[in-house]
PDB file of C-alpha atoms in Angstrom:
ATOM      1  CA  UNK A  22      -8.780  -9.108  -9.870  1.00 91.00           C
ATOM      2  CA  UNK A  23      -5.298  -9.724 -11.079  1.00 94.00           C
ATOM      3  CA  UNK A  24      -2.712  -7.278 -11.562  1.00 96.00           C
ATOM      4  CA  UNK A  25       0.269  -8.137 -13.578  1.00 97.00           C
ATOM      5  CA  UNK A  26       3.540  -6.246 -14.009  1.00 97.00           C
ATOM      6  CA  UNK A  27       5.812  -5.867 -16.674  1.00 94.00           C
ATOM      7  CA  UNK A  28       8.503  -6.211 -16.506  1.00 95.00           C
ATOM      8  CA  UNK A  29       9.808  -7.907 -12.891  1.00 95.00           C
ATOM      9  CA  UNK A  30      12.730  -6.494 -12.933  1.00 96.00           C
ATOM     10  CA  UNK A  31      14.771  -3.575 -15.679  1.00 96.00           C
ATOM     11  CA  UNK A  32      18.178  -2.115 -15.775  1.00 96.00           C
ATOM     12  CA  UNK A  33      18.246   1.158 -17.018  1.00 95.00           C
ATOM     13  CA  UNK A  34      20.996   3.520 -17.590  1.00 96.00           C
ATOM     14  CA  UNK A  35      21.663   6.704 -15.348  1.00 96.00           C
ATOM     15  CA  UNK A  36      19.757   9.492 -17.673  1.00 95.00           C
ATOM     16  CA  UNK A  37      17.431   7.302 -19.550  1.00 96.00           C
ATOM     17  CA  UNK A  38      13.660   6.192 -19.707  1.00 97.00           C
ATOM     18  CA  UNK A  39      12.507   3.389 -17.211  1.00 97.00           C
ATOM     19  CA  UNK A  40       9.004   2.455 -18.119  1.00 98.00           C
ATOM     20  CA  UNK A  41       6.763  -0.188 -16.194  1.00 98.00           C
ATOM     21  CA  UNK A  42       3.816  -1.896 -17.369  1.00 98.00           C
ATOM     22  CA  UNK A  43       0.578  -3.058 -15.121  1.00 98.00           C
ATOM     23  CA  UNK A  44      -2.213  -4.876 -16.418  1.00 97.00           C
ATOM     24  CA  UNK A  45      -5.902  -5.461 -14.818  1.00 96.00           C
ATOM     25  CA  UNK A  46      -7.701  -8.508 -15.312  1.00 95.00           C
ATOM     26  CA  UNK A  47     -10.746  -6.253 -15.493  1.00 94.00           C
ATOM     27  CA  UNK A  48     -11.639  -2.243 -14.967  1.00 91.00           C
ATOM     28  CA  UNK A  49     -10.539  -0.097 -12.544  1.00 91.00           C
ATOM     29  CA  UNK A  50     -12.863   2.722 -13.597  1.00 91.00           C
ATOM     30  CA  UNK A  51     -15.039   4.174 -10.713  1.00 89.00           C
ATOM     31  CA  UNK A  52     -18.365   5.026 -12.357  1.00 87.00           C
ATOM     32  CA  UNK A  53     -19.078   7.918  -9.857  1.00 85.00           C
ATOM     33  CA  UNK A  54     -16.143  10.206 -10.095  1.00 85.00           C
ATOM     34  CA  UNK A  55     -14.916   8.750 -13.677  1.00 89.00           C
ATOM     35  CA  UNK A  56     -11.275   8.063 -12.563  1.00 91.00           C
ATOM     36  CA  UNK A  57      -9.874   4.810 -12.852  1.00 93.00           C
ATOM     37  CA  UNK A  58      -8.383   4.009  -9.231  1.00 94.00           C
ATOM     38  CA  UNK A  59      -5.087   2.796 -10.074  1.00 96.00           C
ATOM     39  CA  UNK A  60      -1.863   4.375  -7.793  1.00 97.00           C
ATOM     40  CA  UNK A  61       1.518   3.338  -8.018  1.00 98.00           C
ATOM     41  CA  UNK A  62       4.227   3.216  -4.791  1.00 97.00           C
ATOM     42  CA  UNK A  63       8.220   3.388  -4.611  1.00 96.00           C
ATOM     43  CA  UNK A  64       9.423   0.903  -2.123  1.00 94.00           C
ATOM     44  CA  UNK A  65      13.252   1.926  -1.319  1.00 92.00           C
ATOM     45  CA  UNK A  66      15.357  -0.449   0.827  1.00 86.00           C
ATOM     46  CA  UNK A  67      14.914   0.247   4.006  1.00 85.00           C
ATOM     47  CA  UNK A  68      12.085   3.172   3.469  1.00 90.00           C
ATOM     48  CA  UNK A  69       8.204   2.620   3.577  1.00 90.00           C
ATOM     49  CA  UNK A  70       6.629   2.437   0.281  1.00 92.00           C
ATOM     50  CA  UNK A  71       6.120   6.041  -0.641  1.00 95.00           C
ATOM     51  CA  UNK A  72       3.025   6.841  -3.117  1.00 96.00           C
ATOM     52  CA  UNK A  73       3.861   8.624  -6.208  1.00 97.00           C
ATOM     53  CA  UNK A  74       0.663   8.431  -8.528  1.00 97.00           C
ATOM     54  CA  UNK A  75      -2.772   7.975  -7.859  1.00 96.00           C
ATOM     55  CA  UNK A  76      -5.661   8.034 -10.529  1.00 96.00           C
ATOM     56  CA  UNK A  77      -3.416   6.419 -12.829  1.00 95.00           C
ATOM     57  CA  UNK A  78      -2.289  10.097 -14.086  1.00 96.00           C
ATOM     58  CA  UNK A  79      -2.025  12.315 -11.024  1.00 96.00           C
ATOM     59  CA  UNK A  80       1.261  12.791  -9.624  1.00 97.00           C
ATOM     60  CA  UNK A  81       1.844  13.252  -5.751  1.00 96.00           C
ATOM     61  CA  UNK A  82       2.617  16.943  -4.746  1.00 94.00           C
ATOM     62  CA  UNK A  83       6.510  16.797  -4.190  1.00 94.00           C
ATOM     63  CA  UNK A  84       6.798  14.295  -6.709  1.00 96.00           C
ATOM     64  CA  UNK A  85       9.779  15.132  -9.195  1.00 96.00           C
ATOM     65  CA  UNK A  86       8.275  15.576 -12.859  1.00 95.00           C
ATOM     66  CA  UNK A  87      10.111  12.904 -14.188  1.00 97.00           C
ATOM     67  CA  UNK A  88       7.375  10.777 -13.153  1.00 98.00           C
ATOM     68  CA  UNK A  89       4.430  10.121 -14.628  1.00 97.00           C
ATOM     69  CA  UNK A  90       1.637   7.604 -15.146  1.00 97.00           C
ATOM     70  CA  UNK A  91      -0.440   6.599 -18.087  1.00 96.00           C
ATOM     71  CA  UNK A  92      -2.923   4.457 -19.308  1.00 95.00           C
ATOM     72  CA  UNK A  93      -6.666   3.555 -19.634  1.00 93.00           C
ATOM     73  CA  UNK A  94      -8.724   0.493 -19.859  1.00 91.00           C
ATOM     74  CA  UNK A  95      -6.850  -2.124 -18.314  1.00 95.00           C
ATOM     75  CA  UNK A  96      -3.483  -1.303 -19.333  1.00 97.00           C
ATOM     76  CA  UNK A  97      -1.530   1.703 -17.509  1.00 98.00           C
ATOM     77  CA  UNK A  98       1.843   2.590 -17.716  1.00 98.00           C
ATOM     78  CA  UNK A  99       4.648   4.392 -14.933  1.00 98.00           C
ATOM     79  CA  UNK A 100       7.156   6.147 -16.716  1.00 98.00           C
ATOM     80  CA  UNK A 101      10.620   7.347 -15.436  1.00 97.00           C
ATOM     81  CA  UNK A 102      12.325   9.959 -17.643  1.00 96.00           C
ATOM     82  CA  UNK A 103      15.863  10.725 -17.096  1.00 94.00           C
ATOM     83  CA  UNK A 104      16.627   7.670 -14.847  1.00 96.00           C
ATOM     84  CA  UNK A 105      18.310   8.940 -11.495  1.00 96.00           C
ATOM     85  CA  UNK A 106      20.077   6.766  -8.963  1.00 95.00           C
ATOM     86  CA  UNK A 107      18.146   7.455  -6.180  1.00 95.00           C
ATOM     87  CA  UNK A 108      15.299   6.043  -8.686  1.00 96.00           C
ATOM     88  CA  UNK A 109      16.078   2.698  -8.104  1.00 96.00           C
ATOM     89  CA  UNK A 110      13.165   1.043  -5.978  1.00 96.00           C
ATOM     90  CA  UNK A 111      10.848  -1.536  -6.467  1.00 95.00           C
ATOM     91  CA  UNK A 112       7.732  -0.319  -8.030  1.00 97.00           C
ATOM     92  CA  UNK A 113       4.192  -1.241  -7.535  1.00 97.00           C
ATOM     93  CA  UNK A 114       1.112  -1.298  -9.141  1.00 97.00           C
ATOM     94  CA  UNK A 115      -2.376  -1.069  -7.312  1.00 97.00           C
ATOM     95  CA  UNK A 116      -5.870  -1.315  -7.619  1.00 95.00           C
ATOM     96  CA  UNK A 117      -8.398   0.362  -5.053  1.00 92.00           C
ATOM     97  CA  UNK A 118     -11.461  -0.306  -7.095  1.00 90.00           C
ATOM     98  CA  UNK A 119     -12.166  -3.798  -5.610  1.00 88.00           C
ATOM     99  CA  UNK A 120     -12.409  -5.103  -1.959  1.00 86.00           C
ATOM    100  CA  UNK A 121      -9.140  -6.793  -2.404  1.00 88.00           C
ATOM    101  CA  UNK A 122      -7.171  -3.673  -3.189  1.00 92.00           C
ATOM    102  CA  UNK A 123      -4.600  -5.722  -5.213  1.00 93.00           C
ATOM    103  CA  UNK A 124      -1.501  -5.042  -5.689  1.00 95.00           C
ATOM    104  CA  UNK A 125       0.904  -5.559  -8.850  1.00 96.00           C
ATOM    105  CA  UNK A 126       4.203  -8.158  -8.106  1.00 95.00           C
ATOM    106  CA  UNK A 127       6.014  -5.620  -8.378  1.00 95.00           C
ATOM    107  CA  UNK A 128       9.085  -4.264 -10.884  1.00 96.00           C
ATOM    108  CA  UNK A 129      12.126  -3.719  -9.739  1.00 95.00           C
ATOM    109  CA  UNK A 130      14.706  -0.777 -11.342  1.00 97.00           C
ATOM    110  CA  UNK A 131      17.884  -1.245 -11.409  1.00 96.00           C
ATOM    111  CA  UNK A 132      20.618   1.437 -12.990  1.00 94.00           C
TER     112      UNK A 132
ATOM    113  CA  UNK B  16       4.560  15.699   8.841  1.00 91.00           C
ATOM    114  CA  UNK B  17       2.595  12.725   9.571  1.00 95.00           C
ATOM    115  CA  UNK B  18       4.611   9.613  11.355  1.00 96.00           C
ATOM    116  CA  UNK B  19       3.504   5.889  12.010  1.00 97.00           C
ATOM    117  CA  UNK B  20       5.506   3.597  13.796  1.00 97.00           C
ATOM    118  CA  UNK B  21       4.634   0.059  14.064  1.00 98.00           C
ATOM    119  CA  UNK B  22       5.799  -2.300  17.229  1.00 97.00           C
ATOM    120  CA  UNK B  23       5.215  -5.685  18.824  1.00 96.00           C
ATOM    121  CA  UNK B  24       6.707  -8.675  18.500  1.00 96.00           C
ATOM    122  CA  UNK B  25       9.021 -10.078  15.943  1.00 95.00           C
ATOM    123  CA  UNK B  26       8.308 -13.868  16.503  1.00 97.00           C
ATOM    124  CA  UNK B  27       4.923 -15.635  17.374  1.00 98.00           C
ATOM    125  CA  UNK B  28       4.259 -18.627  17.867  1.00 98.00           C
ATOM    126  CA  UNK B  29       2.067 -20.757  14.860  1.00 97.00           C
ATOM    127  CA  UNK B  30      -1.851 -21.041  15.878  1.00 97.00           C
ATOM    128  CA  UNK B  31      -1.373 -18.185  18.591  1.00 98.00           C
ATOM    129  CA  UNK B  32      -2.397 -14.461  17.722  1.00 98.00           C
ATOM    130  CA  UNK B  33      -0.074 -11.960  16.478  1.00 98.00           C
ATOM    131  CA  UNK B  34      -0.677  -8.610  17.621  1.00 98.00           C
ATOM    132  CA  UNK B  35       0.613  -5.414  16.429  1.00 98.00           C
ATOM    133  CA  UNK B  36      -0.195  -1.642  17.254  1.00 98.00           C
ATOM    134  CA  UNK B  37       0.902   1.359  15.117  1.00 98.00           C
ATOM    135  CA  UNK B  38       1.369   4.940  17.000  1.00 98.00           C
ATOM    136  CA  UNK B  39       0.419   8.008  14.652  1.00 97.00           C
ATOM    137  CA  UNK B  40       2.526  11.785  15.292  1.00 97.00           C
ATOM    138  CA  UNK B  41       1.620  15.099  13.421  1.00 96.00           C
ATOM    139  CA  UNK B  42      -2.044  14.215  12.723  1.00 96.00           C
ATOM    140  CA  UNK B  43      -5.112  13.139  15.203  1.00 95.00           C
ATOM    141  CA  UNK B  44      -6.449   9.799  14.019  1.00 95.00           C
ATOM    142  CA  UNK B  45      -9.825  10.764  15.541  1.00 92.00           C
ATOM    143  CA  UNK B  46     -10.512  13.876  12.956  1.00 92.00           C
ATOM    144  CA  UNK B  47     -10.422  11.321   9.769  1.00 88.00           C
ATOM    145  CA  UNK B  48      -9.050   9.508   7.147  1.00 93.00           C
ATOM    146  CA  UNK B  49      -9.414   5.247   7.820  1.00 94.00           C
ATOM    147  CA  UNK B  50      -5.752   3.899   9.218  1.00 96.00           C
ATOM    148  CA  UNK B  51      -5.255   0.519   8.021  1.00 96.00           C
ATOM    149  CA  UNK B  52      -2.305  -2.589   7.752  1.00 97.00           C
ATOM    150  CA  UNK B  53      -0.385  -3.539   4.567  1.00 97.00           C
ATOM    151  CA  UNK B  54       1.876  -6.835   4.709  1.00 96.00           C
ATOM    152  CA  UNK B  55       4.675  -7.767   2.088  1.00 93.00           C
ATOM    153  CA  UNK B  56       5.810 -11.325   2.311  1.00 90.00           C
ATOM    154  CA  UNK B  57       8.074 -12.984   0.130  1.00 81.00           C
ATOM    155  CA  UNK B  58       5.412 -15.304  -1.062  1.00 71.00           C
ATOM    156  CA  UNK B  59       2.273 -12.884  -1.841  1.00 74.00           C
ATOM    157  CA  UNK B  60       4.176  -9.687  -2.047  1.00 83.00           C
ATOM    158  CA  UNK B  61       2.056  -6.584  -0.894  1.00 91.00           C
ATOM    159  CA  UNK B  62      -0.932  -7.547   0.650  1.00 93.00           C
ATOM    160  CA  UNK B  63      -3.762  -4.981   2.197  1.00 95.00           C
ATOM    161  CA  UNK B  64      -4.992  -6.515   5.292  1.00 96.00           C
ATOM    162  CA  UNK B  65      -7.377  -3.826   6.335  1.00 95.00           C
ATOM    163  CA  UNK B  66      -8.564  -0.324   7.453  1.00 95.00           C
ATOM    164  CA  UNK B  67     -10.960   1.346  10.210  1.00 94.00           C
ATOM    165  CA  UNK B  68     -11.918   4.666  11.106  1.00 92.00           C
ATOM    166  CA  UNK B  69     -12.431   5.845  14.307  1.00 85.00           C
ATOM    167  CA  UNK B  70     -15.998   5.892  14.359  1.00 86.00           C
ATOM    168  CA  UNK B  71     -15.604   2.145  14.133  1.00 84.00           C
ATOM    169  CA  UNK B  72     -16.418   1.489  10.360  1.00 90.00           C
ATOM    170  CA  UNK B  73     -13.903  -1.118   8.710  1.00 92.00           C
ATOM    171  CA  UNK B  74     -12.671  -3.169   5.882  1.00 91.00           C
ATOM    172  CA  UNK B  75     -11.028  -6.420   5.653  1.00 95.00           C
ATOM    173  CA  UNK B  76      -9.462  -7.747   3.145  1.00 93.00           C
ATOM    174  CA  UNK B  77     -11.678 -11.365   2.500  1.00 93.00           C
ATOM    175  CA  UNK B  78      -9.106 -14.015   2.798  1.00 92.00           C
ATOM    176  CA  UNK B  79      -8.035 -12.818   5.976  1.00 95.00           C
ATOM    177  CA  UNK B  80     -11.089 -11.301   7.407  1.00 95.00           C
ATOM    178  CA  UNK B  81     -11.638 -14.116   9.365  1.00 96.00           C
ATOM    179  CA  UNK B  82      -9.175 -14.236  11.457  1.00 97.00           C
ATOM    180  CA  UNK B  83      -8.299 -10.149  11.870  1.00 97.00           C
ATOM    181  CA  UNK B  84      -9.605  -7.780  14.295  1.00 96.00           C
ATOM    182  CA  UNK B  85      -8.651  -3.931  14.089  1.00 96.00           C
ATOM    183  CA  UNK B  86      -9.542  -1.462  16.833  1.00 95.00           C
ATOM    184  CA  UNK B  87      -8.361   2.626  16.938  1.00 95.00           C
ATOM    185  CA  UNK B  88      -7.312   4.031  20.115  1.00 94.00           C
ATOM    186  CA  UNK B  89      -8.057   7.953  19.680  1.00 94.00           C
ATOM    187  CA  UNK B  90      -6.858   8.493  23.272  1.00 95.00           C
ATOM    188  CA  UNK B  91      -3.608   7.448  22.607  1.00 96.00           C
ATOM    189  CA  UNK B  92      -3.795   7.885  18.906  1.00 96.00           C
ATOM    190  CA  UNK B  93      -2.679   4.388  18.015  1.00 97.00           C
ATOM    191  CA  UNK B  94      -4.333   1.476  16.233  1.00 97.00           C
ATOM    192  CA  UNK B  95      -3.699  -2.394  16.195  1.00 97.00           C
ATOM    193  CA  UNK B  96      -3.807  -4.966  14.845  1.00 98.00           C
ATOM    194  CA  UNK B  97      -4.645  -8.592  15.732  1.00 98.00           C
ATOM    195  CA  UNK B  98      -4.672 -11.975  13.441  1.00 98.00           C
ATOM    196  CA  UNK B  99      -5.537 -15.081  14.968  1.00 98.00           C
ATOM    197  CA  UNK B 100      -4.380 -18.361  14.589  1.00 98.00           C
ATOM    198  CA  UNK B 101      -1.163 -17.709  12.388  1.00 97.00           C
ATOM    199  CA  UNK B 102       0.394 -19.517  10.385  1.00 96.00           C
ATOM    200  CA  UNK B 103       4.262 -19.197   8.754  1.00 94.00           C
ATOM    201  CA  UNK B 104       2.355 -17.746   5.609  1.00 93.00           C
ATOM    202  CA  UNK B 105       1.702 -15.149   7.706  1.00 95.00           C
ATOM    203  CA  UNK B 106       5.539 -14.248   7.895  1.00 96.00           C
ATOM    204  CA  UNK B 107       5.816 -10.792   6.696  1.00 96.00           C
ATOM    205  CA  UNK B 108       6.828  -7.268   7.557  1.00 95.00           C
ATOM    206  CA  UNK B 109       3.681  -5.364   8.240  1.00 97.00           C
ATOM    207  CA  UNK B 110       3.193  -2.103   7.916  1.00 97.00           C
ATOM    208  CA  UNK B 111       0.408   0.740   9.182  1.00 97.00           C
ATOM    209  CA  UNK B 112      -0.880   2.767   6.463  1.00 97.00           C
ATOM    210  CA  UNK B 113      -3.027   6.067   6.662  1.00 96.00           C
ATOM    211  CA  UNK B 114      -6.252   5.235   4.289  1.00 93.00           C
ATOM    212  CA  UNK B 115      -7.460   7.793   2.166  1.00 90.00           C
ATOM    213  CA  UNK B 116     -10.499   5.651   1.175  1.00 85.00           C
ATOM    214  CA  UNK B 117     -13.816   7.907   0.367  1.00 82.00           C
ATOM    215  CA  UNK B 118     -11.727  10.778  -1.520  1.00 84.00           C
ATOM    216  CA  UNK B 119      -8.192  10.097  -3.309  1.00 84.00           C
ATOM    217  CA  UNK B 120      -8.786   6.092  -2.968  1.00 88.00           C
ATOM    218  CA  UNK B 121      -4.821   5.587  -1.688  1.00 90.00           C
ATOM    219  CA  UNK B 122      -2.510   5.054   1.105  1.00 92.00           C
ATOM    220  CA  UNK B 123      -0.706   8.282   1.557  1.00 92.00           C
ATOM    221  CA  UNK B 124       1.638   7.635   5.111  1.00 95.00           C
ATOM    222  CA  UNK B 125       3.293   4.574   5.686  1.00 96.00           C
ATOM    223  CA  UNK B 126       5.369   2.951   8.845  1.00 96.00           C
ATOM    224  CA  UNK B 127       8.312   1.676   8.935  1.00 95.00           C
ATOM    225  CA  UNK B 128       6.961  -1.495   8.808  1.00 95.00           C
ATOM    226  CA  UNK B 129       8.060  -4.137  11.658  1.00 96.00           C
ATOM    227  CA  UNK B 130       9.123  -7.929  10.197  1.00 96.00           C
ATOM    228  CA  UNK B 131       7.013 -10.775  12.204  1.00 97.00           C
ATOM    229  CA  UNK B 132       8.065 -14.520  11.916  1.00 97.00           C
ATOM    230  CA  UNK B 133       6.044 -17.526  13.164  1.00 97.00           C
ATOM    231  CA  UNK B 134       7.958 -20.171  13.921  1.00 96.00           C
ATOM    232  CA  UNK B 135       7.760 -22.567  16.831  1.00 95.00           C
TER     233      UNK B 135
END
């Protein structure tokens, strides 16, 4: 399985909409529970990658709201609303639906 | 709050083994969850390596699954990590992960991470 960001790197300004694109070269969707096991992580300088969404949708408790995650199929989407500095990160894409547990390339936000 | 900290050594040597151990605080790795190693290197990015759970149960990721070995420590509450015969691919900072596999399917608690270079 591939997964394939989009784009590697934005520049967004303080306030406004980030949004970050990851494509699977096949499903994600778990049969059994009907979720499609897709997360995405914040990896801050210096600061372990932090989760933020898992089940392509469901945001981590303690999460500010200005996150969210979209998407179905093979295409899902992070959003940032209302770009803050302490925003900027590298985000990543992942899939735990095969034994490889792929993860995206990685996007990084800039303001 | 639950804490990992990864240590061992920076620099090994290519072929030889690299070997790294990852102490857990504020949760008992011996009452659940698998506890696993993620690597990012500036060639392959993000990488899982693996996961076990203290009953003994683990995953490998299968292009390295040759060459890693986990084990858990409950005692001490620690797990490590060993890959044989490295090579300077294998450059990367590596860091401990709690494994939520069987429920929420994510890696909730990360380390640090700790940078290892092979080099001669």
């Amino acid at each position: 399985i591939v997964m394939t960001q989009s784009p590697d790197s934005l520049s967004v300004s303080l306030g406004e909409r980030a949004t970050v694109n990851c494509k699977s070269s096949q499903s994600v969707l778990f049969n059994f529970n009907n979720k499609y096991h897709l997360n995405w992580y914040q990896y801050k300088q210096g600061q372990p990658p932090k989760l933020i969404i898992y089940w392509a949708s469901t945001r981590v408790s303690g999460v500010p709201d200005r996150f969210s995650g979209s998407g179905s199929g093979t295409d899902f989407t992070l959003t940032i609303n209302s770009l803050q500095s302490e925003d900027v990160a590298i985000y990543y894409c992942q899939e735990y639906y095969t034994d490889l547990r792929t993860f995206g390339q990685g996007t990084k936000v800039e303001v | 709050q639950v804490h990992l900290q990864e240590s061992g050594p920076g620099l090994v040597r290519p072929s030889e083994t690299l070997s790294l151990t990852c102490s857990v605080s504020g949760y008992s790795i011996g009452s659940g969850y698998y506890w696993g190693w993620v690597r990012q290197s500036p060639g392959k990015g993000l990488e899982w390596i693996g996961s076990m759970y203290h009953a003994g149960n683990a995953f490998y990721n299968p292009s390295l699954k040759s060459r890693v070995t986990m084990s858990i420590d409950t005692s001490k509450n620690q797990f490590s990590l060993k890959l044989r015969s490295v090579t300077a691919a294998d450059t990367a900072v590596y860091h401990c992960t709690r494994d939520d596999y069987g429920d929420l399917y994510y890696y909730d608690y990360w380390g640090q991470g700790t940078r290892v270079t092979v080099s001669s």
